Amino acid sequence: MEKPILIIDFGSQFTQLIARRVRQAGVFSQVLSHHANISEIRGTDPCGIILSGGPASLEEETAPGCDPAVFGLGVPVLGICYGMQLMAHTFGGLVARSEKREYGLRRAALDTGSALFSGLEAVCDCWNSHGFQVAALPPGFSKTASTDSCPIAGMENPKERLFGVQFHPEVTHSQQGMAILTRFVRDICGCAGNWRMENYAASAVEEIKAAAGNGTVLLGLSGGVDSAVAAALIHQAVGDRLRCVFVDHGFMRKGEPEMVREVFTRHFPVSLTAVDASARFYGKLKGVRDPEEKRRIIGHEFVSVFREEALKLGKLDHFAQGTIYPDVIESGAAPGSAVIKSHHNVGGLPRELGFTSLIEPLRTLFKDEVRDLGRVLGLPEEMVSRQPFPGPGLAIRTLGELTPEKVAVTRESDAILREEFVRSGFAKSASQFFTVNTDIRSVGVMGDGRSYDTAVAIRAVTTDDFMTADWARVPYELLAHISRRITNEVLGVNRVLLDVTTKPPASIEWE
Ligand code: XMP
């Protein structure tokens, strides 16, 4: 296998993003903490090294460093932000507090005659986040980039194959960032660029085998992408020693519980416990109308059912979760530590059930990489490209008290909306879309008679991060078609509305 690019982490929030960009350039990458000693570093046999950024400044006594021998391994080294400052400091340059803290986009002038920037545009926007910068170059280095407030925004010593950038090429806002990283790993380090997600799958399977030994593994399937991909991957490593528990709370979308059962009995024959607990959930929710109360009851009941089913399986050895990198960030876990996904449905359960070891094979991957991995493993496209779906499911898209009949209206209308969005191609233009049973009844005419039936709302949004959102401009003809189908095909619906509210002030979900 091709040698990796080694990323030495100095605590930057972007370290995994660097790893991801290197993978995007078709090169295997490995991340080690700056605490790693030189023999561990040498042991990875890298073809190049990237020093990440980090929150510290070199003037602090506790500033993290690395063994200077890192620069003598005979492979190219690229320092990013703090990594560049550390490199400058190591070779006798001067690092000082910037007059103005640089944060956000800055226009940078690049020396396209330099080794790192050759072939690129000479001027581009670069993303910055630093209060210190290189004030004087170390001997043997030349300046390769500058911005208004950072005269030395890039440096290199091509003879020693040492490079530094003060800005963050790994962040998408940095124009040419990907080109810079590709130039480093492919041209300067000489990596062939033939790493693919298949390689990730193969090495993850080996790691899971080593972690699981001859033991059994418990994993909760939610119907979502992450747990499905984790299950498929772990199944490859341990076969039917993987025990999966799937709790159907009765608020899944049309066809989803069936798909989970089908995929994980036929395609990946794990040892599956699928429980239809819907009657129990509806029972607990009887008479409850308050949205927060509904969420609380569903969350609580989910954990109870999962716990009961897990206990029935007897003593198992390892607990697995489909935690992905953004979850690690959200839960504030330090890189490398095994903190359990705090917002996850079964958070807290592993310890309670007596597990000491946690297997999280997707911990370093981003969402789109998880989807790619799912494709590589052969999961159905429908499952792999599934949009975000809240844990409480259709229960928070069915306003007011929950009954199977009301949720059926939500489920059936949602299925029509999804089918038509996909068929028309509009699904690609919206980030998330669904219907809401508004729990409002209004008068209509059906045939020759009067109806007094439910109004269903269409919610379709565009967003990058789901923190803010715009309503999707769904074509009128498509809306007309969907409205016609819903009122014709879904029993008890005589009116269709369109939600034209941004977030904020509204949220994406209605409850
Ligand atoms: P809101 O409604 O807060 O939704 O604008 C933002 C995004 O979060 C999803 N969402 C949830 N996801 N559990 C989840 O895993 C939940 O309880 C939950 N509530 C909302 C929502 O679908 C949207 O993508």
Coordinates of C-alpha atoms in Angstrom, one line a residue, residues 58-345:
L58 CA 4.6 29.9 20.8
E59 CA 5.1 32.5 23.6
E60 CA 3.2 30.3 26.0
E61 CA 5.4 28.1 28.2
T62 CA 3.2 25.1 27.5
A63 CA 3.1 25.6 23.7
P64 CA 3.0 22.3 22.0
G65 CA 6.1 21.4 19.9
C66 CA 7.4 18.4 18.1
D67 CA 10.7 16.7 18.0
P68 CA 12.9 18.7 15.5
A69 CA 13.9 15.3 14.1
V70 CA 10.6 15.5 12.3
F71 CA 12.2 17.9 9.9
G72 CA 15.1 15.6 9.3
L73 CA 13.2 12.5 8.1
G74 CA 14.0 13.3 4.5
V75 CA 10.3 13.8 3.5
P76 CA 8.6 17.2 2.7
V77 CA 6.9 19.0 5.5
L78 CA 4.1 21.6 5.2
G79 CA 3.2 23.7 8.3
I80 CA -0.2 25.3 8.4
C81 CA -0.9 28.3 10.6
Y82 CA 0.6 27.3 14.0
G83 CA 2.5 24.5 12.1
M84 CA 4.2 27.2 10.0
Q85 CA 5.0 29.3 13.1
L86 CA 6.5 26.2 14.8
M87 CA 8.6 25.5 11.7
A88 CA 9.8 29.1 11.5
H89 CA 10.7 29.1 15.2
T90 CA 12.5 25.8 15.0
F91 CA 14.8 27.1 12.2
G92 CA 15.6 30.4 13.8
G93 CA 12.9 32.7 12.4
L94 CA 10.9 35.1 14.5
V95 CA 7.2 34.7 15.5
A96 CA 5.4 37.7 16.9
R97 CA 1.9 38.9 17.8
S98 CA 0.2 40.4 14.8
E99 CA -0.8 44.0 15.0
K100 CA -4.2 43.0 13.9
R101 CA -5.7 39.6 14.5
E102 CA -6.5 38.1 11.1
Y103 CA -9.8 36.3 11.0
G104 CA -11.8 35.3 8.0
L105 CA -11.1 35.9 4.3
R106 CA -8.1 37.9 3.2
R107 CA -6.8 38.5 -0.3
A108 CA -3.4 36.9 -0.6
A109 CA -0.7 37.4 -3.2
L110 CA 1.1 34.2 -4.1
D111 CA 4.5 33.8 -5.6
T112 CA 3.7 31.5 -8.5
G113 CA 7.4 31.0 -9.1
S114 CA 7.6 29.1 -5.7
A115 CA 7.5 25.3 -5.5
L116 CA 4.2 25.2 -3.6
F117 CA 2.2 27.7 -5.6
S118 CA 3.5 27.1 -9.1
G119 CA 0.7 26.8 -11.7
L120 CA -1.8 28.6 -9.4
E121 CA -3.5 32.0 -9.8
A122 CA -1.3 34.7 -8.3
V123 CA -4.1 36.3 -6.3
C124 CA -6.8 34.5 -4.3
D125 CA -8.9 34.7 -1.2
C126 CA -7.6 32.7 1.8
W127 CA -9.2 31.9 5.1
N128 CA -7.3 33.0 8.2
S129 CA -7.6 32.6 12.0
H130 CA -4.5 33.8 13.9
G131 CA -3.2 36.4 16.3
F132 CA 0.5 35.5 15.7
Q133 CA 2.5 35.4 12.6
V134 CA 6.0 34.9 11.2
A135 CA 7.8 38.3 11.6
A136 CA 11.2 37.3 10.3
L137 CA 12.1 34.4 8.0
P138 CA 14.5 31.7 9.2
P139 CA 17.7 31.5 7.2
G140 CA 17.4 29.5 4.0
F141 CA 13.7 30.3 3.6
S142 CA 12.0 32.7 1.2
K143 CA 8.7 34.4 1.3
T144 CA 6.0 32.9 -1.0
A145 CA 2.8 34.7 0.0
S146 CA 1.5 37.9 1.7
T147 CA -1.7 39.6 2.7
D148 CA -2.3 43.3 3.7
S149 CA -1.9 42.5 7.4
C150 CA 0.4 39.5 7.2
P151 CA 3.6 40.2 5.2
I152 CA 4.8 36.6 5.5
A153 CA 1.7 34.5 4.8
G154 CA 3.8 31.8 3.1
M155 CA 7.4 30.6 3.2
E156 CA 9.5 27.8 1.8
N157 CA 12.9 26.3 1.7
P158 CA 12.7 24.2 -1.4
K159 CA 16.1 22.6 -1.0
E160 CA 15.1 21.1 2.4
R161 CA 11.5 20.6 1.1
L162 CA 10.0 22.7 3.9
F163 CA 6.9 24.8 3.3
G164 CA 4.6 26.9 5.4
V165 CA 1.3 28.7 4.9
Q166 CA -0.3 31.0 7.5
F167 CA -3.8 30.6 6.1
H168 CA -5.9 27.5 6.1
P169 CA -5.9 25.8 2.7
E170 CA -8.1 23.0 4.1
V171 CA -11.1 25.3 4.6
T172 CA -13.5 25.4 1.6
H173 CA -13.5 29.3 1.7
S174 CA -9.9 29.3 0.7
Q175 CA -9.9 29.6 -3.1
Q176 CA -7.2 27.2 -4.5
G177 CA -6.9 25.6 -1.1
M178 CA -7.6 22.1 -2.5
A179 CA -5.1 22.9 -5.3
I180 CA -2.4 23.8 -2.8
L181 CA -2.9 20.7 -0.8
T182 CA -3.0 18.5 -3.9
R183 CA 0.2 20.1 -5.2
F184 CA 1.9 19.3 -1.9
V185 CA 0.8 15.7 -1.5
R186 CA 0.9 14.7 -5.2
D187 CA 3.7 16.7 -6.8
I188 CA 5.9 17.6 -3.9
C189 CA 5.5 14.4 -1.8
G190 CA 5.1 12.3 -5.0
C191 CA 2.0 10.3 -3.8
A192 CA 0.3 8.5 -6.7
G193 CA -3.2 9.5 -5.6
N194 CA -4.8 6.1 -6.0
W195 CA -6.3 5.9 -2.5
R196 CA -10.0 5.2 -2.7
M197 CA -12.8 4.7 -0.1
E198 CA -12.4 0.9 -0.8
N199 CA -9.0 1.2 1.0
Y200 CA -10.7 2.9 3.9
A201 CA -13.2 0.0 4.1
A202 CA -10.5 -2.6 4.0
S203 CA -8.4 -1.0 6.7
A204 CA -11.4 -0.2 8.9
V205 CA -12.4 -3.9 8.7
E206 CA -9.0 -4.9 9.9
E207 CA -9.1 -2.5 12.8
I208 CA -12.5 -3.7 13.9
K209 CA -11.3 -7.3 13.7
A210 CA -8.4 -6.4 16.0
A211 CA -10.6 -4.4 18.4
A212 CA -13.4 -7.0 18.6
G213 CA -11.2 -10.1 18.8
N214 CA -13.5 -13.1 19.2
G215 CA -16.1 -11.0 21.0
T216 CA -19.7 -10.0 20.2
V217 CA -20.7 -6.5 19.3
L218 CA -24.0 -4.7 20.0
L219 CA -25.1 -1.9 17.7
G220 CA -28.4 0.1 17.6
L221 CA -29.8 0.6 14.1
S222 CA -31.8 3.8 13.8
G223 CA -32.7 3.6 10.1
G224 CA -30.3 6.4 9.5
V225 CA -27.2 6.5 7.3
D226 CA -24.5 6.4 10.0
S227 CA -25.7 3.4 11.9
A228 CA -26.5 1.5 8.7
V229 CA -23.0 2.1 7.3
A230 CA -21.4 1.2 10.7
A231 CA -23.4 -2.1 10.7
A232 CA -22.4 -3.0 7.2
L233 CA -18.8 -2.4 8.0
I234 CA -18.8 -4.2 11.3
H235 CA -20.6 -7.1 9.7
Q236 CA -17.8 -7.5 7.2
A237 CA -15.4 -7.7 10.2
V238 CA -17.2 -9.9 12.6
G239 CA -20.1 -11.5 10.7
D240 CA -23.0 -12.6 12.8
R241 CA -21.2 -11.8 16.0
L242 CA -22.7 -8.4 15.3
R243 CA -26.0 -8.1 17.2
C244 CA -28.2 -5.3 16.0
V245 CA -31.2 -3.9 17.7
F246 CA -33.7 -1.9 15.7
V247 CA -36.5 -0.2 17.6
D248 CA -39.4 0.8 15.4
H249 CA -41.2 3.5 17.4
G250 CA -44.0 3.7 14.8
F251 CA -42.9 7.1 13.4
M252 CA -40.6 6.0 10.6
R253 CA -41.2 7.0 7.0
K254 CA -43.0 4.8 4.6
G255 CA -41.0 1.7 3.8
E256 CA -38.1 2.4 6.1
P257 CA -38.6 -0.3 8.8
E258 CA -39.1 -2.8 6.0
M259 CA -35.9 -1.6 4.3
V260 CA -33.9 -1.9 7.5
R261 CA -35.2 -5.5 8.0
E262 CA -34.6 -6.5 4.4
V263 CA -31.0 -5.1 4.2
F264 CA -29.9 -6.5 7.5
T265 CA -31.3 -9.9 7.1
R266 CA -30.6 -10.5 3.4
H267 CA -27.7 -8.4 2.3
F268 CA -25.9 -8.1 5.6
P269 CA -27.2 -11.0 7.6
V270 CA -26.4 -9.6 11.1
S271 CA -28.1 -11.1 14.1
L272 CA -31.0 -8.7 14.0
T273 CA -33.5 -8.0 16.8
A274 CA -36.2 -5.8 15.2
V275 CA -38.9 -4.7 17.6
D276 CA -42.2 -3.1 16.6
A277 CA -42.8 -1.1 19.7
S278 CA -45.3 1.3 18.1
A279 CA -48.2 0.3 20.3
R280 CA -46.2 0.9 23.4
F281 CA -45.2 4.4 22.1
Y282 CA -48.7 5.4 21.1
G283 CA -49.9 4.2 24.5
K284 CA -47.4 6.4 26.4
L285 CA -48.3 9.4 24.1
K286 CA -52.0 9.2 24.6
G287 CA -53.5 12.6 25.3
V288 CA -50.1 14.4 25.0
R289 CA -50.1 17.5 22.8
D290 CA -47.1 19.5 23.9
P291 CA -44.1 19.2 21.4
E292 CA -41.4 19.0 24.1
E293 CA -43.3 16.5 26.1
K294 CA -43.8 14.3 23.0
R295 CA -40.0 14.5 22.3
R296 CA -39.2 13.7 26.0
I297 CA -41.5 10.7 26.1
I298 CA -40.3 9.3 22.8
G299 CA -36.6 9.7 23.8
H300 CA -37.2 8.1 27.2
E301 CA -39.2 5.2 25.8
F302 CA -36.7 4.6 23.1
V303 CA -33.9 4.1 25.6
S304 CA -36.1 1.8 27.7
V305 CA -37.0 -0.5 24.8
F306 CA -33.4 -0.5 23.6
R307 CA -32.2 -1.4 27.1
E308 CA -34.7 -4.2 27.6
E309 CA -33.9 -5.7 24.2
A310 CA -30.1 -5.4 24.8
L311 CA -30.5 -7.1 28.2
K312 CA -32.4 -10.0 26.6
L313 CA -29.4 -10.7 24.4
G314 CA -27.2 -11.6 27.4
K315 CA -23.7 -10.5 28.0
L316 CA -22.1 -9.0 24.9
D317 CA -18.5 -7.7 24.7
H318 CA -18.4 -4.5 22.7
F319 CA -20.7 -1.6 22.0
A320 CA -20.6 0.0 18.6
Q321 CA -21.9 3.4 17.4
G322 CA -22.1 5.2 14.1
T323 CA -20.6 8.4 15.5
I324 CA -19.2 10.5 12.7
Y325 CA -16.7 13.3 12.9
P326 CA -19.2 16.2 13.1
D327 CA -20.7 14.4 16.2
V328 CA -17.3 14.3 17.8
I329 CA -17.0 18.1 17.3
E330 CA -20.5 18.8 18.5
S331 CA -20.1 16.8 21.7
G332 CA -16.8 18.6 22.4
A333 CA -14.8 15.4 22.6
A334 CA -11.0 16.0 22.4
P335 CA -9.5 14.3 19.4
G336 CA -8.8 10.6 20.2
S337 CA -10.9 10.4 23.3
A338 CA -13.8 8.0 23.5
V339 CA -16.7 10.2 24.5
I340 CA -20.1 8.9 23.8
K341 CA -22.2 10.8 21.3
S342 CA -24.1 13.0 23.7
H343 CA -27.1 13.8 21.6
H344 CA -27.4 10.2 20.4
N345 CA -30.6 8.2 21.3

